[in-house]
Amino acid sequence: MAEPVTDLDRPDAGAPTAPTTPPPGPRTAAPWLVGGAVTAVLLLLAGRYGYHRDELYFLLCGRHLDWGYVDQGPLVPALARLADTVAPGNLVLLRTPSALIGGASVVLVAALAREFGGGRAAQVAAAVLAAAAGVVLAAGHLLSTTTVDMLVWLVAAWCAVRMLRTGDSRWALGIGLALGVGMLNKLLPALLGVGLLAGVLIAGPRRLLRDRWVLGGAGIAVLLALPYLAWQAVHGFPQLSVASSIADGDSSYSGRLDAVVLQLIIISPFATPVWIAGLVALLRRPAWAAYRAIGWAWLVVFAIVLLAGGKGYYDAPLLLVLTATGAVVTVDWARRGTARARQALLAAAALMVASSAVLLLPTLPADRLPGFVVEVNYDAGETIGWPAFADSVAAVHRGLPPQERARAVVLTGNYGEAGALARYGPARDLPRAYSGHNSMARFGRPPDDADVVIAVGWERPDQLRGWFTEVTEAGRVDQRVDVDNDENGGPIFVCRGLRRPWSQIWDSEVSHAS
């Protein structure tokens, strides 16, 4: 069967043409109010609990600015360095970019609903669904690469939808710009690029694959990403090792089963029928035939994440795009339904907002945080108890004989623990903390004569005994709250009798063991 001819298949494709899809809905300020409210709430709660382990790591990376790191690009560490330079130790300022991105994401999801022809009600529905979405609130509360990634994908998706609706392929330059900047954060936007190209190849219009503006957009993306790609190449592409570790399940939110489950809850369980309806409409609704590449893009991206063993939230921004289309479908359905059906939808929306606030934001007291919150939101537990963690290590350090205390160093099992001791250790007279985890391994190793080590974050002493003749448990981490995170209650060891100099074991053993 011959492929249907669209505006983008004409010889003058690339110039503005008359839309062949339903026109965009009317403009409304309501999504901006919802987005502003989200930003305000995120800023209001930004100082509660404490730093996340990743934020502590970004602050350390910011002290060692470079064009790349083994697990990320330079963008977020640079933001962390800027915030900590302007206002050292100010958690609210550190998280302000994320709060702004959270609000902007709400507005972009509503703008996508408008592009699909959604009226004011559909745009408000899309904004509310995004405002209560797990990926928006959780990412908007913390400074993270995921936060920046969400904005990048939404901007690129909005440009792609504009291009498909208007027939103006110059929007591809916006896609390339967004993806290129995003790849200075991490390489995942390349996955979105692959998904969009695959979607066009499957659903058309295939002329885009040889369009000069599309090729120009691809060139912009590669050019902007080149510094980070060059850093990875010079250092042997360590990102591949990190990806392999994630695929093996050695990280939170990794694993194929978790990836499937996250698709059903990462926006919200209440919103899952909405985005599924949006996906079906994208693939089947005749009036949206020009947009089918977007639906196929998510299918391709999710298939790659699933097969490669990536983290289940990698494709979450595309789920927000599907939520925008689903909001249009749901509002149309509600208008045709009964008053009781509309009341049920409003009740579900209110329940979604309330549950999201409890599970995803620090609204409950940290010292009385229910266990089910941490079970649902792992990151909540990782923002509690870092000063007390440093106190626990300091207590062991003070218990050493003076001559050992003077030459002792700390070895942590992960970058969050090293970041916490860098942040809170100096006030407690703790020595420098080292770690072989991810880019921490490149930030320096202990001196070769550091033969007394306080090791924390190592659940089993077996590996430590390969490096020391004596390994003794000297304490336990006590974060003084009943929270089930990766540190609370963990052992603290004192290690003596270094078997070989650190220069001989660091790169080959410690950096792989952490």
Tab-separated table of C-alpha atoms in Angstrom, residues 30-35 38 105-107 109-110 113 120-134 136-137 267-268 271 320 323 327 345-346 348-354 356:
chain	number	residue	atom	x	y	z
A	30	ALA	CA	-4.472	28.366	33.770
A	31	PRO	CA	-1.525	25.985	33.129
A	32	TRP	CA	0.867	28.788	34.035
A	33	LEU	CA	-0.929	29.185	37.350
A	34	VAL	CA	-0.693	25.449	37.996
A	35	GLY	CA	2.992	25.424	37.027
A	38	VAL	CA	4.122	23.631	41.650
A	105	SER	CA	7.360	20.841	32.821
A	106	VAL	CA	3.752	21.318	33.902
A	107	VAL	CA	3.355	24.178	31.421
A	109	VAL	CA	2.667	19.166	29.165
A	110	ALA	CA	-0.325	21.502	28.932
A	113	ALA	CA	-2.220	19.035	24.985
A	120	ARG	CA	-8.964	24.868	27.983
A	121	ALA	CA	-10.349	21.983	30.042
A	122	ALA	CA	-7.952	19.494	28.432
A	123	GLN	CA	-4.995	21.796	28.993
A	124	VAL	CA	-5.898	22.270	32.650
A	125	ALA	CA	-6.368	18.502	33.035
A	126	ALA	CA	-2.946	17.891	31.482
A	127	ALA	CA	-1.377	20.484	33.789
A	128	VAL	CA	-2.955	18.923	36.899
A	129	LEU	CA	-1.896	15.423	35.866
A	130	ALA	CA	1.667	16.660	35.343
A	131	ALA	CA	1.623	18.624	38.602
A	132	ALA	CA	0.854	15.442	40.546
A	133	ALA	CA	3.087	13.179	38.447
A	134	GLY	CA	5.729	11.269	40.347
A	136	VAL	CA	7.709	15.818	38.054
A	137	LEU	CA	7.453	16.146	41.837
A	267	ILE	CA	3.179	9.328	36.513
A	268	SER	CA	0.569	7.983	38.921
A	271	ALA	CA	-3.049	8.499	35.473
A	320	LEU	CA	4.191	12.791	30.118
A	323	THR	CA	-0.449	11.922	29.324
A	327	ALA	CA	-5.910	14.347	28.792
A	345	LEU	CA	-12.715	11.837	37.643
A	346	LEU	CA	-12.496	14.880	39.907
A	348	ALA	CA	-9.585	10.569	41.433
A	349	ALA	CA	-7.659	13.744	40.595
A	350	ALA	CA	-7.953	14.999	44.184
A	351	LEU	CA	-6.809	11.638	45.553
A	352	MET	CA	-3.864	11.606	43.119
A	353	VAL	CA	-2.712	15.058	44.228
A	354	ALA	CA	-3.003	14.175	47.929
A	356	SER	CA	1.568	12.395	45.533
